[in-house]
XYZ file of C-alpha atoms in Angstrom:
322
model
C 0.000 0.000 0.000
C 1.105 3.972 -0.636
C 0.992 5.423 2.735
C 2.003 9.465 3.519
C 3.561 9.931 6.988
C 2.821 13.517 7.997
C 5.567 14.212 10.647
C 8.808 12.848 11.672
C 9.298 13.610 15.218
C 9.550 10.423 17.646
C 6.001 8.932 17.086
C 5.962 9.598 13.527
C 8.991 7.986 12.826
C 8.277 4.983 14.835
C 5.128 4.609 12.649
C 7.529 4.974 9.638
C 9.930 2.049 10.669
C 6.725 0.303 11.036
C 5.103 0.602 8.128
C 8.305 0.749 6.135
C 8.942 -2.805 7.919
C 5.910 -4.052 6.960
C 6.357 -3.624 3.159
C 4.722 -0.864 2.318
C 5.751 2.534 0.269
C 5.787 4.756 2.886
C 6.522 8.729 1.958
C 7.044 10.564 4.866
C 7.014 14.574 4.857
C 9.742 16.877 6.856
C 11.083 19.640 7.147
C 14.325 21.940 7.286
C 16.849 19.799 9.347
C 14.722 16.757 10.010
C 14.404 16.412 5.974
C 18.124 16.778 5.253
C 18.580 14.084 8.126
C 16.051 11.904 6.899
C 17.273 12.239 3.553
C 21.241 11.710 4.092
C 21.439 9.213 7.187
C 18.016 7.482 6.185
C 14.885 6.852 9.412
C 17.394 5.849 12.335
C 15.948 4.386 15.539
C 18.001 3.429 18.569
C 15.224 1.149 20.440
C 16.553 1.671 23.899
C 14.538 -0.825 25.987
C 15.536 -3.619 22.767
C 19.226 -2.747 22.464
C 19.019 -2.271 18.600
C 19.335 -0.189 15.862
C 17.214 -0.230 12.768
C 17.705 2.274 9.616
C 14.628 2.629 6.978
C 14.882 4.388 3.870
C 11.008 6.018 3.091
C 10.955 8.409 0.264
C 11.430 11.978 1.969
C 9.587 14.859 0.308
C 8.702 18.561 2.109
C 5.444 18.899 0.856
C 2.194 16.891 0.199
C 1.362 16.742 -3.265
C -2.776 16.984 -3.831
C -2.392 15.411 -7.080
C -0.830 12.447 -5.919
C -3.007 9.549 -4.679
C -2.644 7.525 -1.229
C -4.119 4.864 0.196
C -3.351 6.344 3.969
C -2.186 9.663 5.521
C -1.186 9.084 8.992
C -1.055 12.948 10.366
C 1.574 12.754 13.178
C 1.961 15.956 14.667
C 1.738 18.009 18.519
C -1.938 19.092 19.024
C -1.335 22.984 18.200
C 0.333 22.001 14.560
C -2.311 19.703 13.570
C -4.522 22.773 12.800
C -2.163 23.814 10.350
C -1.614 21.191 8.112
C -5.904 20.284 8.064
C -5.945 22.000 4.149
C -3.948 19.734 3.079
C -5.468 16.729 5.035
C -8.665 17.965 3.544
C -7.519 18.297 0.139
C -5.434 15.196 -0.430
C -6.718 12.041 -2.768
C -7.024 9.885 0.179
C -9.737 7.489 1.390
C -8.222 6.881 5.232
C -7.082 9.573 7.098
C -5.701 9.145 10.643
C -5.190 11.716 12.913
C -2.459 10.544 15.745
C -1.519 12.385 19.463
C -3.679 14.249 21.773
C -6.761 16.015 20.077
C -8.756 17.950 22.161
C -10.173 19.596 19.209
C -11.372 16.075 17.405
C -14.511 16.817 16.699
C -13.700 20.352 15.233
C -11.056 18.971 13.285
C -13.333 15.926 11.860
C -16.220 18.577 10.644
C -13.055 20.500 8.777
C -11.826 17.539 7.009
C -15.094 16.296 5.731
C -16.471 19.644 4.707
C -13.356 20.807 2.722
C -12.704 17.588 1.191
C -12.772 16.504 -2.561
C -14.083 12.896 -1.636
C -15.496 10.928 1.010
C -12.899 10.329 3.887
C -13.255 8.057 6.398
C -11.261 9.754 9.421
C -9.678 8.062 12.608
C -8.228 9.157 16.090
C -5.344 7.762 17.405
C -2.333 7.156 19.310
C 0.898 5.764 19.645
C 1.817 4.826 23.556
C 6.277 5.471 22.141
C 8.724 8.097 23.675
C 11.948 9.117 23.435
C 14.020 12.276 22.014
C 16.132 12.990 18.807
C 19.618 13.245 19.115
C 22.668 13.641 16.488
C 19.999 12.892 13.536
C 18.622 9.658 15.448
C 15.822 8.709 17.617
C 15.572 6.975 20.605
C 12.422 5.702 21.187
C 11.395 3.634 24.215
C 8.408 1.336 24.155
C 7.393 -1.473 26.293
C 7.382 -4.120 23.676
C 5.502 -4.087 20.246
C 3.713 -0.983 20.467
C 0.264 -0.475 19.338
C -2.017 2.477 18.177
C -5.273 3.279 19.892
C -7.570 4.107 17.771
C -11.259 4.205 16.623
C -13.969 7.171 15.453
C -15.115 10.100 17.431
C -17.605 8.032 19.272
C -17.840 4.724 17.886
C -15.683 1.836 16.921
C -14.415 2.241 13.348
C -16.560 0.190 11.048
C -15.575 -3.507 9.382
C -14.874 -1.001 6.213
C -12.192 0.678 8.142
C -10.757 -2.044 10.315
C -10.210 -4.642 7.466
C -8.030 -1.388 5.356
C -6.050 -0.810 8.395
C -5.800 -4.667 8.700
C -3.877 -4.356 5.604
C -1.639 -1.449 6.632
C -0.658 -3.333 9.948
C 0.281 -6.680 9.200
C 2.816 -7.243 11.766
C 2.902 -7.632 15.716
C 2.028 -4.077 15.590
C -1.583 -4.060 15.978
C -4.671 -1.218 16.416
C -6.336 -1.581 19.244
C -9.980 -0.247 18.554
C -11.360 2.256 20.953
C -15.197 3.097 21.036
C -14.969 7.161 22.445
C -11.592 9.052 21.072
C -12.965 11.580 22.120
C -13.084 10.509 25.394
C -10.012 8.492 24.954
C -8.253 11.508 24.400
C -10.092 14.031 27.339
C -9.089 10.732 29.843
C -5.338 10.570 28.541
C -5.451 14.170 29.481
C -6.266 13.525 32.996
C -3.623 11.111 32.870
C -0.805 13.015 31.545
C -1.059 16.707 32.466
C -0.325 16.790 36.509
C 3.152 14.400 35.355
C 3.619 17.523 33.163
C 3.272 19.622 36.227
C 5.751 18.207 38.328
C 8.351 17.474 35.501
C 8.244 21.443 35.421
C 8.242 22.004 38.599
C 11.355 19.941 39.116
C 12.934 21.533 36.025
C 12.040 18.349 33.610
C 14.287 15.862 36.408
C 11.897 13.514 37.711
C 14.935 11.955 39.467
C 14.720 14.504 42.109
C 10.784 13.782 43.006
C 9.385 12.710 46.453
C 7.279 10.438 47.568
C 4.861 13.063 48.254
C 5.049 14.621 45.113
C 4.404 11.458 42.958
C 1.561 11.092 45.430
C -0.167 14.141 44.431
C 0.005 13.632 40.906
C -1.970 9.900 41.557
C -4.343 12.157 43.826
C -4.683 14.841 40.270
C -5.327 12.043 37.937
C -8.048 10.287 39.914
C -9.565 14.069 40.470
C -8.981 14.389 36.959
C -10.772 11.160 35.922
C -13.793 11.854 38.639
C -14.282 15.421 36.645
C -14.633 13.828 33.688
C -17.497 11.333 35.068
C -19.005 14.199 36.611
C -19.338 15.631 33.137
C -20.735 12.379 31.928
C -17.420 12.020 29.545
C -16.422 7.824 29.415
C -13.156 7.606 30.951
C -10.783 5.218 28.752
C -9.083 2.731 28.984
C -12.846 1.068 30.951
C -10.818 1.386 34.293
C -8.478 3.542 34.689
C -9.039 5.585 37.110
C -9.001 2.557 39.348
C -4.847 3.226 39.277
C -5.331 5.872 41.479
C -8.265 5.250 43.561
C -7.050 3.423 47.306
C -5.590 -0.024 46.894
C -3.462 -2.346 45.624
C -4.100 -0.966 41.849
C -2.770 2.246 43.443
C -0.038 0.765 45.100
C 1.404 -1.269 42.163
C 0.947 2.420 40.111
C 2.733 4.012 42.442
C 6.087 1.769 42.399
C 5.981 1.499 38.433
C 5.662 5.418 38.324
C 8.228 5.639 41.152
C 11.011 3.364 39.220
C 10.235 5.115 35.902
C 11.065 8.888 37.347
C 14.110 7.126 39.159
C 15.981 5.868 36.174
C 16.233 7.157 31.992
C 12.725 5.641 31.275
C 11.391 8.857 32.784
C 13.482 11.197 31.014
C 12.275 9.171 27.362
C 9.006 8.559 28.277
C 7.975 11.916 30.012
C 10.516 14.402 30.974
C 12.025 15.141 27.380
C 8.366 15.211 25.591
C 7.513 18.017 27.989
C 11.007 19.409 27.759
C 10.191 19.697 23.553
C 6.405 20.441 23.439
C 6.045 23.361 26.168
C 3.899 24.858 23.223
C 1.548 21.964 23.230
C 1.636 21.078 26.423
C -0.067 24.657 27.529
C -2.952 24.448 24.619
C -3.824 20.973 26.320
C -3.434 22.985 29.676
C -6.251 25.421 28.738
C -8.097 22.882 26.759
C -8.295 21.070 30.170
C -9.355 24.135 31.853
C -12.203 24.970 29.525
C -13.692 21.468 30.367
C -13.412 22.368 33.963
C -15.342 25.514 33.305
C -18.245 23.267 32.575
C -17.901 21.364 35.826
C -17.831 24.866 38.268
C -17.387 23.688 41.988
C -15.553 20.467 41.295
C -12.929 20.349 43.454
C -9.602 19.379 42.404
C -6.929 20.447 45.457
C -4.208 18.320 44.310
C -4.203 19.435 40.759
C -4.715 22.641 41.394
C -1.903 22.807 43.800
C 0.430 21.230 41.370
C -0.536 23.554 38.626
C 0.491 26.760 40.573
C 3.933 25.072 41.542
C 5.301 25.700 38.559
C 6.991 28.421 37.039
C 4.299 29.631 34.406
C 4.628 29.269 30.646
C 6.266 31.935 29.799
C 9.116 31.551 32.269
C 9.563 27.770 31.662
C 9.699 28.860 27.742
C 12.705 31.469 29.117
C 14.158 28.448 30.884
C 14.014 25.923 28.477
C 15.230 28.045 25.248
């Protein structure tokens, strides 16, 4: 199958060396210094958890060509860029195209794509559980064995239509697994991910240096997180989550994983350097968050709100980080 990779950053070029490794004709589109990379050293992937190195060779181009027929676009990009590049999802010769990383603007983005569009689209939400950094033209990615991409339609699994294409496209151990609410898959991830954004700022992206206490308060944010979501009558996703975080053993067992994670490099690759790299994103999701809070007035959330004003602020941490 032809299949256009929109975005090579970690994620994106993870799904690369997968589809690439799969056999298909994968073009993926960069940029400035991630195109001349791409284009002299080929898609190189240090898997850190697997102790190997893998080098791809997709055909690299900087633009997406409307004239030029796909059977996929994957659109891999941090939630604020997405917007940008939704002409050209819109206006490509594509039957499938799949949106992947946090959306909190899905459902905007879905009515975009199907009103500007030449053709009939069918359009899926997703994500790819991978992190990492780039480094000297390389990625490092770390995943905890085959990765996978959750994924389905705004609110529904994606139809027998859809899943038997993308049966095709992923014909390896790498496998979709099909979500019913992306929507709410996405508003629960959320939950999930913003107070560990929090404290990585707070402790200047190091999660080597957090306490016991600390780690505890950003279990106590995602469970208020998840509970605020309930309260609004949004699913929360994965069916049990929030059980992590609520008292017992669940918690417990949550706790130590997160605790050896933010004591050793797995933390820095699978949290501290994303938030380190996407401050820009990381404060649209903040005040995406916030607006669904608005709806929920009174809720109280003491331990998220007191890790949100430990930090420095976005402007600072942009000063800081530069």
């Amino acid at each position: 199958m032809k299949i256009m990779v929109i975005g090579a950053g970690v994620i994106g070029s993870y799904l690369c060396h997968v589809l690439c490794e799969n056999g298909h004709e994968v073009i993926v589109l960069a940029r400035g210094v991630r195109k001349e990379e791409l284009e002299k050293k080929g898609l190189v992937l240090r898997h850190y958890l697997q102790h190997k190195r893998t080098v791809d060779y997709p055909r690299v181009t900087g633009r997406l060509d409307r004239e030029e027929a796909f059977d996929a676009v994957f659109a891999v990009m941090q939630y604020q860029q997405m917007k940008e590049i939704l002409p050209d999802l819109a206006g490509c010769l594509c039957p499938l195209v799949v949106l992947v990383g946090n959306n909190m603007e899905a459902p905007q983005m879905e009515e975009y794509i199907r009103r500007h569009s030449p053709m009939p689209k069918k359009i899926v939400f997703a994500f790819q559980p991978t992190g990492g950094r780039r480094e000297s033209g390389e990625v490092i990615c770390v995943r905890f064995g085959i990765a996978h991409l959750s994924c389905g339609f705004l609110h529904s699994m994606p139809d027998e239509e859809t899943k038997a294409v993308l049966a095709r496209i992923f014909t390896g151990k790498y496998q979709p697994a099909y979500v019913p609410d992306m929507d709410g898959w996405y508003k629960s991830h959320l939950a999930f991910i913003l107070p560990i954004c929090y404290i990585c700022y707070t402790l200047d992206c190091d999660l080597t240096k957090i306490r016991g206490k600390q780690l505890g308060l950003v279990m106590d944010a995602a469970g208020e997180g998840y509970a605020m979501l309930a309260a609004l009558g949004c699913p929360v996703l994965p069916e049990g989550s929030e059980k992590a975080f609520a008292p017992g053993w669940k918690r417990r067992v949550s706790f130590l994983m997160l605790w050896v994670m933010s004591k050793t490099p797995l933390g820095r690759l699978a949290a501290s350097d994303h938030c380190k790299n996407a401050v820009g994103e990381m404060e649209v999701l903040d005040a995406a968050f916030g607006k669904l809070r608005e709806e929920c007035p009174g809720f109280s959330m003491q331990a998220w709100d007191w890790l949100r004003s430990e930090f420095p602020g976005w402007e600072e941490l942009r000063r800081e980080l530069q």
